Amino acid sequence: MFALKHIKGTLAILSEHAGIDFNQFRTGFLQRKISLFATACNYEDLGTFNEVLIHSKSLADRLIQEIFPSERELFRDADLWNFLHQHLLPDLLFRKHNLQVYFPLLLHNADLCAFLFLLNFKPRPESLKITVSPLFEKIKWDKNAYSFNKKEKKLLEKHAEQLNFTHFDDIFSETDDSLLLQIYFHPNITVEEKLESSDTSLDLVFVRNKLLLLNPYAQQTFLEEIDARLTSGKYLIIGAKEQLSPNMQKTYKSIHPTLHIYQKL
């Protein structure tokens, strides 16, 4: 395994390429990944590898893509994000200009981080605009709600800047040919307040990991409220331990043999 000082040099180069501070991730994990990648590329000396890496964006992108699909702190389900990138996201992005993706706060924040990484590192239209409502600094967290810790909040703010986030109110000033992706997340767990900020149908909904905190009646009510906002052909992603309500089981089909991804009929 290459020396740690050389690994830190690699991380500095990656940070310059991607605009992200890679030192915030676990060094031991990155050290193994970088060592394996450099060895696979036939570089026995990491100093030489870094000299090539600093001038090669394509090599840096390959290494970044090697790192993140296996980073369990961000990608809790690498297969899900691979499937989302290869199939669902291209279909949704290029089928319409105004894509709405809904992240209830019951979702694990790692999923939101992973989705932002996915948009950042994978090919996407240059005119894509990403809107978050409400802005980070205007959120007033409910004391009983699952909230972002300081590290997560800092990470999300960094990607908000990297991905050209705009305020929800600014969407009407965009040109007609610009693309818009609206990512909703809200500070409390009431269904009404979560959904009232959007008066149009949703395209892709994530409800994972935290849904089980609700009692069975509240969980079913929440899912059925989500169901009312999804039109035919749109997608719902739930956690492995969560289930669709009996009514929803009749109107959704599974589109993956192992992942819990459903399409509304």
PDB file of N, CA and C in Angstrom, residues 191 211-225 243-246:
ATOM      1  N   VAL A 191     -47.632  15.124   6.933  1.00  0.00           N
ATOM      2  CA  VAL A 191     -47.829  14.914   5.505  1.00  0.00           C
ATOM      3  C   VAL A 191     -48.240  16.203   4.815  1.00  0.00           C
ATOM      4  N   LEU A 211     -39.225   5.669   7.438  1.00  0.00           N
ATOM      5  CA  LEU A 211     -40.675   5.529   7.390  1.00  0.00           C
ATOM      6  C   LEU A 211     -41.189   4.651   8.528  1.00  0.00           C
ATOM      7  N   LEU A 212     -40.371   3.713   8.983  1.00  0.00           N
ATOM      8  CA  LEU A 212     -40.791   2.803  10.039  1.00  0.00           C
ATOM      9  C   LEU A 212     -40.937   3.504  11.386  1.00  0.00           C
ATOM     10  N   LEU A 213     -40.466   4.737  11.504  1.00  0.00           N
ATOM     11  CA  LEU A 213     -40.646   5.490  12.742  1.00  0.00           C
ATOM     12  C   LEU A 213     -42.108   5.876  12.944  1.00  0.00           C
ATOM     13  N   LEU A 214     -42.872   5.919  11.868  1.00  0.00           N
ATOM     14  CA  LEU A 214     -44.284   6.257  11.961  1.00  0.00           C
ATOM     15  C   LEU A 214     -45.083   5.020  12.363  1.00  0.00           C
ATOM     16  N   ASN A 215     -46.200   5.238  13.069  1.00  0.00           N
ATOM     17  CA  ASN A 215     -47.067   4.107  13.387  1.00  0.00           C
ATOM     18  C   ASN A 215     -47.727   3.615  12.097  1.00  0.00           C
ATOM     19  N   PRO A 216     -48.265   2.398  12.090  1.00  0.00           N
ATOM     20  CA  PRO A 216     -48.804   1.831  10.839  1.00  0.00           C
ATOM     21  C   PRO A 216     -49.841   2.718  10.160  1.00  0.00           C
ATOM     22  N   TYR A 217     -50.719   3.341  10.940  1.00  0.00           N
ATOM     23  CA  TYR A 217     -51.747   4.189  10.331  1.00  0.00           C
ATOM     24  C   TYR A 217     -51.113   5.411   9.669  1.00  0.00           C
ATOM     25  N   ALA A 218     -50.181   6.064  10.380  1.00  0.00           N
ATOM     26  CA  ALA A 218     -49.523   7.252   9.833  1.00  0.00           C
ATOM     27  C   ALA A 218     -48.681   6.895   8.619  1.00  0.00           C
ATOM     28  N   GLN A 219     -48.045   5.726   8.661  1.00  0.00           N
ATOM     29  CA  GLN A 219     -47.223   5.279   7.531  1.00  0.00           C
ATOM     30  C   GLN A 219     -48.078   5.077   6.283  1.00  0.00           C
ATOM     31  N   GLN A 220     -49.228   4.418   6.452  1.00  0.00           N
ATOM     32  CA  GLN A 220     -50.104   4.169   5.310  1.00  0.00           C
ATOM     33  C   GLN A 220     -50.681   5.474   4.783  1.00  0.00           C
ATOM     34  N   THR A 221     -51.057   6.377   5.698  1.00  0.00           N
ATOM     35  CA  THR A 221     -51.590   7.678   5.280  1.00  0.00           C
ATOM     36  C   THR A 221     -50.548   8.454   4.496  1.00  0.00           C
ATOM     37  N   PHE A 222     -49.306   8.418   4.977  1.00  0.00           N
ATOM     38  CA  PHE A 222     -48.221   9.133   4.317  1.00  0.00           C
ATOM     39  C   PHE A 222     -48.015   8.601   2.901  1.00  0.00           C
ATOM     40  N   LEU A 223     -47.953   7.285   2.757  1.00  0.00           N
ATOM     41  CA  LEU A 223     -47.735   6.687   1.441  1.00  0.00           C
ATOM     42  C   LEU A 223     -48.894   6.990   0.491  1.00  0.00           C
ATOM     43  N   GLU A 224     -50.097   6.984   0.994  1.00  0.00           N
ATOM     44  CA  GLU A 224     -51.238   7.249   0.123  1.00  0.00           C
ATOM     45  C   GLU A 224     -51.288   8.714  -0.297  1.00  0.00           C
ATOM     46  N   GLU A 225     -50.801   9.617   0.569  1.00  0.00           N
ATOM     47  CA  GLU A 225     -50.693  11.019   0.173  1.00  0.00           C
ATOM     48  C   GLU A 225     -49.647  11.168  -0.936  1.00  0.00           C
ATOM     49  N   GLN A 243     -43.178  -1.386   3.258  1.00  0.00           N
ATOM     50  CA  GLN A 243     -44.110  -2.007   2.326  1.00  0.00           C
ATOM     51  C   GLN A 243     -45.107  -0.984   1.806  1.00  0.00           C
ATOM     52  N   LEU A 244     -45.546  -1.200   0.581  1.00  0.00           N
ATOM     53  CA  LEU A 244     -46.614  -0.381   0.034  1.00  0.00           C
ATOM     54  C   LEU A 244     -47.913  -0.718   0.758  1.00  0.00           C
ATOM     55  N   SER A 245     -48.799   0.253   0.830  1.00  0.00           N
ATOM     56  CA  SER A 245     -50.108   0.001   1.424  1.00  0.00           C
ATOM     57  C   SER A 245     -50.869  -0.978   0.528  1.00  0.00           C
ATOM     58  N   PRO A 246     -51.871  -1.683   1.070  1.00  0.00           N
ATOM     59  CA  PRO A 246     -52.638  -2.643   0.251  1.00  0.00           C
ATOM     60  C   PRO A 246     -53.214  -2.028  -1.018  1.00  0.00           C
TER      61      PRO A 246
END
